[in-house]
């Protein structure tokens, strides 16, 4: 499928570049609907990559790239279930998310996340699967999971560890604070910071440049410089699931769901 | 070196401009969530603009419970 338009995302191929547009209110929260369409995208990628050398992931939502997992769906979906079933459901969900993230990470084309605004939790983890992150100067990055009694569960910690030093990993993970694009670039997370509203244009220009090089060489280079930390990714699922059924997590999720604010887990 | 008064004045000016509120309607002790009519998402946007404007890094946990311009300016001043 060269083009697709779903409920939460769409894609098209133009001049050898796949553009995957996230578009779900309010800020591309990843729940079952988005995950199912991301799985469709991964299935389609085998065919799309035959005529494409690059993939750009970006957002149509004004507030940002992606605010992470759909915590409201997660909370409501787990209510009333015995702990064992809740855990099985979560484990299955995470396995599916990891399948998508790992496929994006290893995709045999150059992947670019063009981000702006809120790039939090699972959204940050999605961006971290990409080879390059190009950020609008108003982008903000955060792993707020500890505020909910959890750790990031979509592969964020192993991928962050792969890309930057321990001081940054621990700071982001253990404080749950958000950082701006300038800080993220100085930490080594971003390849470019653009003017406000310009990340997609710069990503497209970058993708055009990538198309000038031999495809097989680009794939070999990617595999050489970007190993996938499979063992740590497996462990992350185990740690997440060990934490998930604790009462503190349910309380944290309930507080989030009850809040009327746009981003209730922030100060 | 900016004085506390300068910093407060810059914060008010920037907030007024970005959220399209007349500067004279903002006072230092206003609750900016109420006066500007913003949520925590927009407050983060303001934080990013302030960090860029003052060339500082201001962890969001230092702003926990801060809702007035005067205290916000004091937090910024402590980072200059």
Short mmCIF file of C-alpha atoms in Angstrom, two decimals:
data_model
loop_
_atom_site.label_atom_id
_atom_site.label_comp_id
_atom_site.label_asym_id
_atom_site.label_seq_id
_atom_site.Cartn_x
_atom_site.Cartn_y
_atom_site.Cartn_z
CA UNK A 1 0.00 0.00 0.00
CA UNK A 2 1.76 3.16 -1.19
CA UNK A 3 -0.68 5.39 0.60
CA UNK A 4 -2.83 4.83 3.65
CA UNK A 5 -5.16 7.02 5.61
CA UNK A 6 -6.34 5.62 8.91
CA UNK A 7 -7.98 6.90 12.07
CA UNK A 8 -4.73 7.77 13.85
CA UNK A 9 -2.08 8.02 11.14
CA UNK A 10 -1.46 8.09 7.43
CA UNK A 11 1.43 7.51 5.09
CA UNK A 12 2.50 8.25 1.56
CA UNK A 13 5.63 7.87 -0.54
CA UNK A 14 7.01 10.86 -2.41
CA UNK A 15 10.33 10.89 -4.30
CA UNK A 16 11.63 7.85 -2.44
CA UNK A 17 10.67 9.17 0.99
CA UNK A 18 7.95 7.59 3.12
CA UNK A 19 6.15 10.17 5.22
CA UNK A 20 4.34 8.75 8.23
CA UNK A 21 2.00 11.34 9.71
CA UNK A 22 0.67 10.85 13.24
CA UNK A 23 -2.71 12.47 13.70
CA UNK A 24 -4.79 11.54 16.68
CA UNK A 25 -6.30 13.95 19.20
CA UNK A 26 -5.18 15.31 21.54
CA UNK A 27 -1.46 14.59 21.04
CA UNK A 28 -1.03 11.23 19.29
CA UNK A 29 -1.33 9.13 22.44
CA UNK A 30 -0.43 5.54 21.59
CA UNK A 31 -3.29 3.20 22.47
CA UNK A 32 -4.78 0.17 20.76
CA UNK A 33 -5.98 2.09 17.66
CA UNK A 34 -2.61 3.74 16.99
CA UNK A 35 -0.75 0.52 17.71
CA UNK A 36 -2.92 -1.43 15.25
CA UNK A 37 -2.22 1.12 12.53
CA UNK A 38 1.48 1.20 13.33
CA UNK A 39 1.43 -2.59 12.92
CA UNK A 40 -0.22 -2.11 9.52
CA UNK A 41 2.55 0.31 8.64
CA UNK A 42 5.24 -2.19 9.66
CA UNK A 43 3.54 -4.85 7.50
CA UNK A 44 3.47 -2.42 4.58
CA UNK A 45 7.09 -1.36 5.11
CA UNK A 46 8.43 -4.53 3.47
CA UNK A 47 6.89 -3.37 0.22
CA UNK A 48 7.36 0.39 0.72
CA UNK A 49 11.09 0.09 1.33
CA UNK A 50 11.64 -1.32 -2.16
CA UNK A 51 11.09 2.14 -3.62
CA UNK A 52 12.10 4.32 -0.67
CA UNK A 53 15.42 5.27 0.87
CA UNK A 54 14.12 7.26 3.85
CA UNK A 55 11.25 7.48 6.30
CA UNK A 56 10.11 10.64 8.06
CA UNK A 57 7.80 10.35 11.08
CA UNK A 58 6.06 13.56 12.09
CA UNK A 59 2.90 14.88 13.71
CA UNK A 60 -0.12 16.83 12.55
CA UNK A 61 -1.00 17.83 16.11
CA UNK A 62 -0.16 21.39 17.11
CA UNK A 63 0.69 20.45 20.69
CA UNK A 64 3.50 18.14 19.74
CA UNK A 65 4.95 14.98 18.25
CA UNK A 66 3.44 12.48 20.68
CA UNK A 67 2.53 12.58 24.38
CA UNK A 68 3.22 8.87 24.88
CA UNK A 69 1.03 5.93 25.79
CA UNK A 70 -2.72 6.40 26.02
CA UNK A 71 -2.90 6.28 29.81
CA UNK A 72 -6.66 6.76 29.92
CA UNK A 73 -7.20 3.69 27.76
CA UNK A 74 -4.63 1.81 29.80
CA UNK A 75 -6.38 2.69 33.07
CA UNK A 76 -9.95 2.04 31.91
CA UNK A 77 -8.96 -1.13 30.07
CA UNK A 78 -7.40 -2.63 33.15
CA UNK A 79 -10.18 -1.73 35.59
CA UNK A 80 -12.12 -4.66 36.97
CA UNK A 81 -9.64 -7.23 35.74
CA UNK A 82 -7.87 -9.55 38.19
CA UNK A 83 -4.15 -8.70 38.55
CA UNK A 84 -3.10 -11.78 36.56
CA UNK A 85 -5.21 -10.81 33.57
CA UNK A 86 -4.12 -7.18 33.76
CA UNK A 87 -0.53 -8.29 33.68
CA UNK A 88 -1.09 -10.63 30.73
CA UNK A 89 -2.85 -7.86 28.83
CA UNK A 90 -0.06 -5.40 29.51
CA UNK A 91 2.62 -7.93 28.58
CA UNK A 92 0.89 -8.66 25.28
CA UNK A 93 0.51 -4.91 24.55
CA UNK A 94 4.19 -4.27 25.26
CA UNK A 95 5.28 -7.19 23.08
CA UNK A 96 3.32 -5.70 20.20
CA UNK A 97 4.73 -2.21 20.82
CA UNK A 98 8.28 -3.60 20.96
CA UNK A 99 7.71 -5.48 17.70
CA UNK A 100 6.80 -2.18 16.02
CA UNK A 101 9.62 -0.19 17.64
CA UNK A 102 12.24 -2.84 16.84
CA UNK A 103 11.08 -3.01 13.22
CA UNK A 104 11.35 0.77 12.90
CA UNK A 105 14.75 0.73 14.59
CA UNK A 106 16.08 -1.91 12.16
CA UNK A 107 14.27 -0.71 9.03
CA UNK A 108 16.61 -0.87 6.01
CA UNK A 109 16.23 2.79 5.19
CA UNK A 110 17.24 5.95 6.99
CA UNK A 111 14.60 7.03 9.48
CA UNK A 112 14.04 10.59 10.69
CA UNK A 113 11.79 11.80 13.48
CA UNK A 114 10.77 15.41 12.78
CA UNK A 115 9.53 16.54 16.17
CA UNK A 116 7.98 19.63 17.73
CA UNK A 117 6.32 20.42 21.05
CA UNK A 118 5.54 17.60 23.43
CA UNK A 119 7.74 14.55 22.79
CA UNK A 120 7.05 12.62 25.96
CA UNK A 121 7.15 9.05 27.20
CA UNK A 122 6.20 6.68 24.39
CA UNK A 123 6.50 9.56 21.91
CA UNK A 124 10.10 10.12 22.96
CA UNK A 125 10.62 6.35 22.70
CA UNK A 126 9.22 6.36 19.16
CA UNK A 127 11.59 9.19 18.20
CA UNK A 128 14.51 7.26 19.72
CA UNK A 129 13.94 4.37 17.27
CA UNK A 130 14.83 6.75 14.44
CA UNK A 131 18.33 7.21 13.05
CA UNK A 132 18.05 10.99 13.19
CA UNK A 133 15.93 13.28 15.33
CA UNK A 134 15.37 16.74 13.91
CA UNK A 135 13.64 19.00 16.41
CA UNK A 136 11.84 22.30 16.24
CA UNK A 137 13.39 24.60 18.86
CA UNK A 138 10.14 24.48 20.85
CA UNK A 139 10.29 20.68 21.26
CA UNK A 140 10.40 19.26 24.79
CA UNK A 141 11.49 15.79 25.80
CA UNK A 142 10.55 13.90 28.93
CA UNK A 143 10.19 10.48 30.51
CA UNK A 144 7.42 11.15 33.06
CA UNK A 145 6.81 7.46 33.85
CA UNK A 146 8.33 7.52 37.34
CA UNK A 147 5.61 9.99 38.34
CA UNK A 148 3.17 7.14 37.68
CA UNK A 149 5.21 4.53 39.53
CA UNK A 150 6.50 3.01 36.28
CA UNK A 151 9.51 3.00 34.00
CA UNK A 152 9.34 3.72 30.27
CA UNK A 153 8.10 0.53 28.62
CA UNK A 154 8.32 1.11 24.86
CA UNK A 155 12.09 0.55 24.67
CA UNK A 156 13.11 4.02 25.79
CA UNK A 157 15.77 3.23 28.36
CA UNK A 158 17.91 0.84 26.28
CA UNK A 159 17.69 3.16 23.28
CA UNK A 160 18.50 6.25 25.34
CA UNK A 161 21.47 4.37 26.85
CA UNK A 162 22.59 3.47 23.35
CA UNK A 163 22.58 7.10 22.27
CA UNK A 164 23.74 9.24 25.21
CA UNK A 165 25.80 9.15 28.40
CA UNK A 166 24.68 7.84 31.76
CA UNK A 167 24.35 11.29 33.33
CA UNK A 168 21.63 12.22 30.86
CA UNK A 169 19.89 8.83 31.07
CA UNK A 170 19.73 8.98 34.87
CA UNK A 171 18.73 12.63 34.95
CA UNK A 172 15.83 12.15 32.54
CA UNK A 173 14.67 8.86 33.99
CA UNK A 174 15.07 9.52 37.71
CA UNK A 175 13.91 13.16 37.89
CA UNK A 176 11.13 12.83 35.30
CA UNK A 177 11.91 16.38 34.24
CA UNK A 178 11.45 17.71 30.74
CA UNK A 179 14.27 19.23 28.72
CA UNK A 180 14.17 21.60 25.78
CA UNK A 181 15.69 21.07 22.34
CA UNK A 182 18.85 23.05 23.12
CA UNK A 183 19.60 20.81 26.11
CA UNK A 184 18.66 17.68 24.14
CA UNK A 185 21.01 18.65 21.34
CA UNK A 186 23.88 19.37 23.73
CA UNK A 187 23.26 15.93 25.28
CA UNK A 188 23.69 14.31 21.86
CA UNK A 189 20.07 13.36 21.28
CA UNK A 190 19.35 15.53 18.27
CA UNK A 191 21.03 15.85 14.92
CA UNK A 192 19.54 19.28 14.21
CA UNK A 193 17.49 21.97 15.92
CA UNK A 194 15.39 24.09 13.59
CA UNK A 195 13.43 27.31 13.77
CA UNK A 196 9.91 27.04 15.11
CA UNK A 197 7.69 25.17 12.66
CA UNK A 198 10.58 24.18 10.41
CA UNK A 199 11.43 20.61 11.50
CA UNK A 200 9.53 18.88 8.68
CA UNK A 201 11.07 21.06 5.96
CA UNK A 202 14.56 20.34 7.31
CA UNK A 203 13.74 16.62 7.59
CA UNK A 204 12.62 16.59 3.95
CA UNK A 205 15.82 18.36 2.86
CA UNK A 206 17.85 15.84 4.87
CA UNK A 207 15.96 12.92 3.34
CA UNK A 208 16.67 14.30 -0.14
CA UNK A 209 20.38 14.41 0.68
CA UNK A 210 20.29 10.79 1.91
CA UNK A 211 18.90 9.73 -1.46
CA UNK A 212 22.16 10.67 -3.17
CA UNK A 213 24.07 7.78 -1.62
CA UNK A 214 24.29 4.11 -2.47
CA UNK A 215 21.45 2.34 -0.69
CA UNK A 216 23.36 -0.82 0.31
CA UNK A 217 26.18 1.27 1.79
CA UNK A 218 23.71 3.32 3.81
CA UNK A 219 22.09 0.15 5.17
CA UNK A 220 25.47 -1.38 6.05
CA UNK A 221 26.51 1.85 7.80
CA UNK A 222 23.28 1.93 9.78
CA UNK A 223 23.65 -1.68 10.93
CA UNK A 224 27.24 -1.02 11.94
CA UNK A 225 26.61 2.13 13.98
CA UNK A 226 23.16 1.38 15.43
CA UNK A 227 22.99 -2.05 17.05
CA UNK A 228 19.64 -2.94 18.61
CA UNK A 229 19.94 -3.70 22.34
CA UNK A 230 17.66 -6.76 22.24
CA UNK A 231 18.63 -8.19 25.62
CA UNK A 232 18.00 -4.93 27.49
CA UNK A 233 14.75 -4.42 25.62
CA UNK A 234 13.53 -7.80 26.88
CA UNK A 235 14.56 -6.90 30.41
CA UNK A 236 12.72 -3.61 30.18
CA UNK A 237 9.44 -5.45 29.51
CA UNK A 238 10.08 -7.68 32.54
CA UNK A 239 10.82 -4.75 34.86
CA UNK A 240 7.82 -2.79 33.60
CA UNK A 241 5.48 -5.74 34.14
CA UNK A 242 6.90 -6.39 37.62
CA UNK A 243 5.97 -2.81 38.55
CA UNK A 244 2.66 -2.58 36.72
CA UNK A 245 0.24 -4.34 39.06
CA UNK A 246 1.33 -2.50 42.21
CA UNK A 247 -1.31 -0.28 43.90
CA UNK A 248 0.96 2.77 43.49
CA UNK A 249 0.65 2.48 39.71
CA UNK A 250 -3.12 2.21 39.83
CA UNK A 251 -3.22 5.27 42.10
CA UNK A 252 -0.92 7.21 39.76
CA UNK A 253 -3.00 6.31 36.72
CA UNK A 254 -6.24 7.19 38.53
CA UNK A 255 -4.84 10.60 39.46
CA UNK A 256 -3.91 11.13 35.82
CA UNK A 257 -7.30 10.04 34.51
CA UNK A 258 -9.20 12.17 37.02
CA UNK A 259 -7.24 15.30 36.12
CA UNK A 260 -8.78 17.73 33.66
CA UNK A 261 -5.45 19.27 32.71
CA UNK A 262 -3.83 18.74 29.32
CA UNK A 263 -0.71 17.19 30.82
CA UNK A 264 -1.64 16.25 34.36
CA UNK A 265 1.58 14.50 35.27
CA UNK A 266 3.59 17.71 35.06
CA UNK A 267 4.08 20.17 37.90
CA UNK B 1 23.75 41.42 35.04
CA UNK B 2 19.99 41.75 35.07
CA UNK B 3 18.31 42.90 38.24
CA UNK B 4 15.30 41.06 39.69
CA UNK B 5 13.15 43.95 38.50
CA UNK B 6 14.48 43.61 34.94
CA UNK B 7 13.86 39.86 34.96
CA UNK B 8 10.29 40.26 36.19
CA UNK B 9 9.65 42.92 33.58
CA UNK B 10 11.00 40.66 30.81
CA UNK B 11 8.87 37.73 31.99
CA UNK B 12 5.71 39.84 31.95
CA UNK B 13 6.57 41.27 28.55
CA UNK B 14 7.27 37.87 27.02
CA UNK B 15 4.13 36.26 28.50
CA UNK B 16 1.95 39.16 27.31
CA UNK B 17 3.37 39.01 23.80
CA UNK B 18 3.18 35.25 23.41
CA UNK B 19 -0.31 34.82 24.77
CA UNK B 20 -1.62 38.03 23.16
CA UNK B 21 -2.61 39.72 26.41
CA UNK B 22 -2.10 43.49 26.88
CA UNK B 23 1.02 43.94 29.03
CA UNK B 24 -0.77 46.41 31.31
CA UNK B 25 -3.28 43.70 32.27
CA UNK B 26 -0.55 41.59 33.88
CA UNK B 27 0.71 42.22 37.39
CA UNK B 28 3.57 40.44 39.20
CA UNK B 29 1.34 38.60 41.65
CA UNK B 30 -1.16 37.36 39.07
CA UNK B 31 -1.77 33.63 38.85
CA UNK B 32 -0.53 33.13 35.31
CA UNK B 33 -2.65 30.02 34.77
CA UNK B 34 -5.75 32.11 35.42
CA UNK B 35 -4.68 35.45 33.95
CA UNK B 36 -3.36 33.93 30.74
CA UNK B 37 -5.98 31.19 30.71
CA UNK B 38 -3.39 28.48 30.11
CA UNK B 39 -3.04 24.80 31.04
CA UNK B 40 0.12 22.93 31.99
CA UNK B 41 0.86 22.20 28.34
CA UNK B 42 0.90 25.92 27.54
CA UNK B 43 2.85 26.58 30.73
CA UNK B 44 5.53 24.23 29.38
CA UNK B 45 5.55 26.19 26.16
CA UNK B 46 6.08 29.36 28.20
CA UNK B 47 8.88 27.67 30.13
CA UNK B 48 10.64 26.74 26.87
CA UNK B 49 10.36 30.33 25.63
CA UNK B 50 11.68 31.69 28.92
CA UNK B 51 14.61 29.26 28.89
CA UNK B 52 15.49 30.39 25.38
CA UNK B 53 15.03 34.05 26.12
CA UNK B 54 17.21 34.04 29.23
CA UNK B 55 19.61 31.32 27.96
CA UNK B 56 19.07 29.21 31.04
CA UNK B 57 17.97 25.71 31.97
CA UNK B 58 15.10 25.65 34.44
CA UNK B 59 13.99 22.15 35.51
CA UNK B 60 10.20 21.96 35.62
CA UNK B 61 10.27 20.48 39.13
CA UNK B 62 11.68 23.82 40.36
CA UNK B 63 8.41 25.36 39.22
CA UNK B 64 6.24 22.92 41.12
CA UNK B 65 3.57 24.98 42.86
CA UNK B 66 4.71 28.21 41.18
CA UNK B 67 1.80 30.04 39.61
CA UNK B 68 2.60 33.75 39.90
CA UNK B 69 4.92 35.82 37.71
CA UNK B 70 6.96 37.19 40.64
CA UNK B 71 8.01 33.75 41.91
CA UNK B 72 8.59 32.54 38.37
CA UNK B 73 10.92 35.52 37.80
CA UNK B 74 12.74 34.76 41.07
CA UNK B 75 13.38 31.17 39.93
CA UNK B 76 14.74 32.49 36.66
CA UNK B 77 16.88 35.10 38.42
CA UNK B 78 18.48 32.37 40.54
CA UNK B 79 19.68 30.69 37.33
CA UNK B 80 21.16 33.80 35.68
#
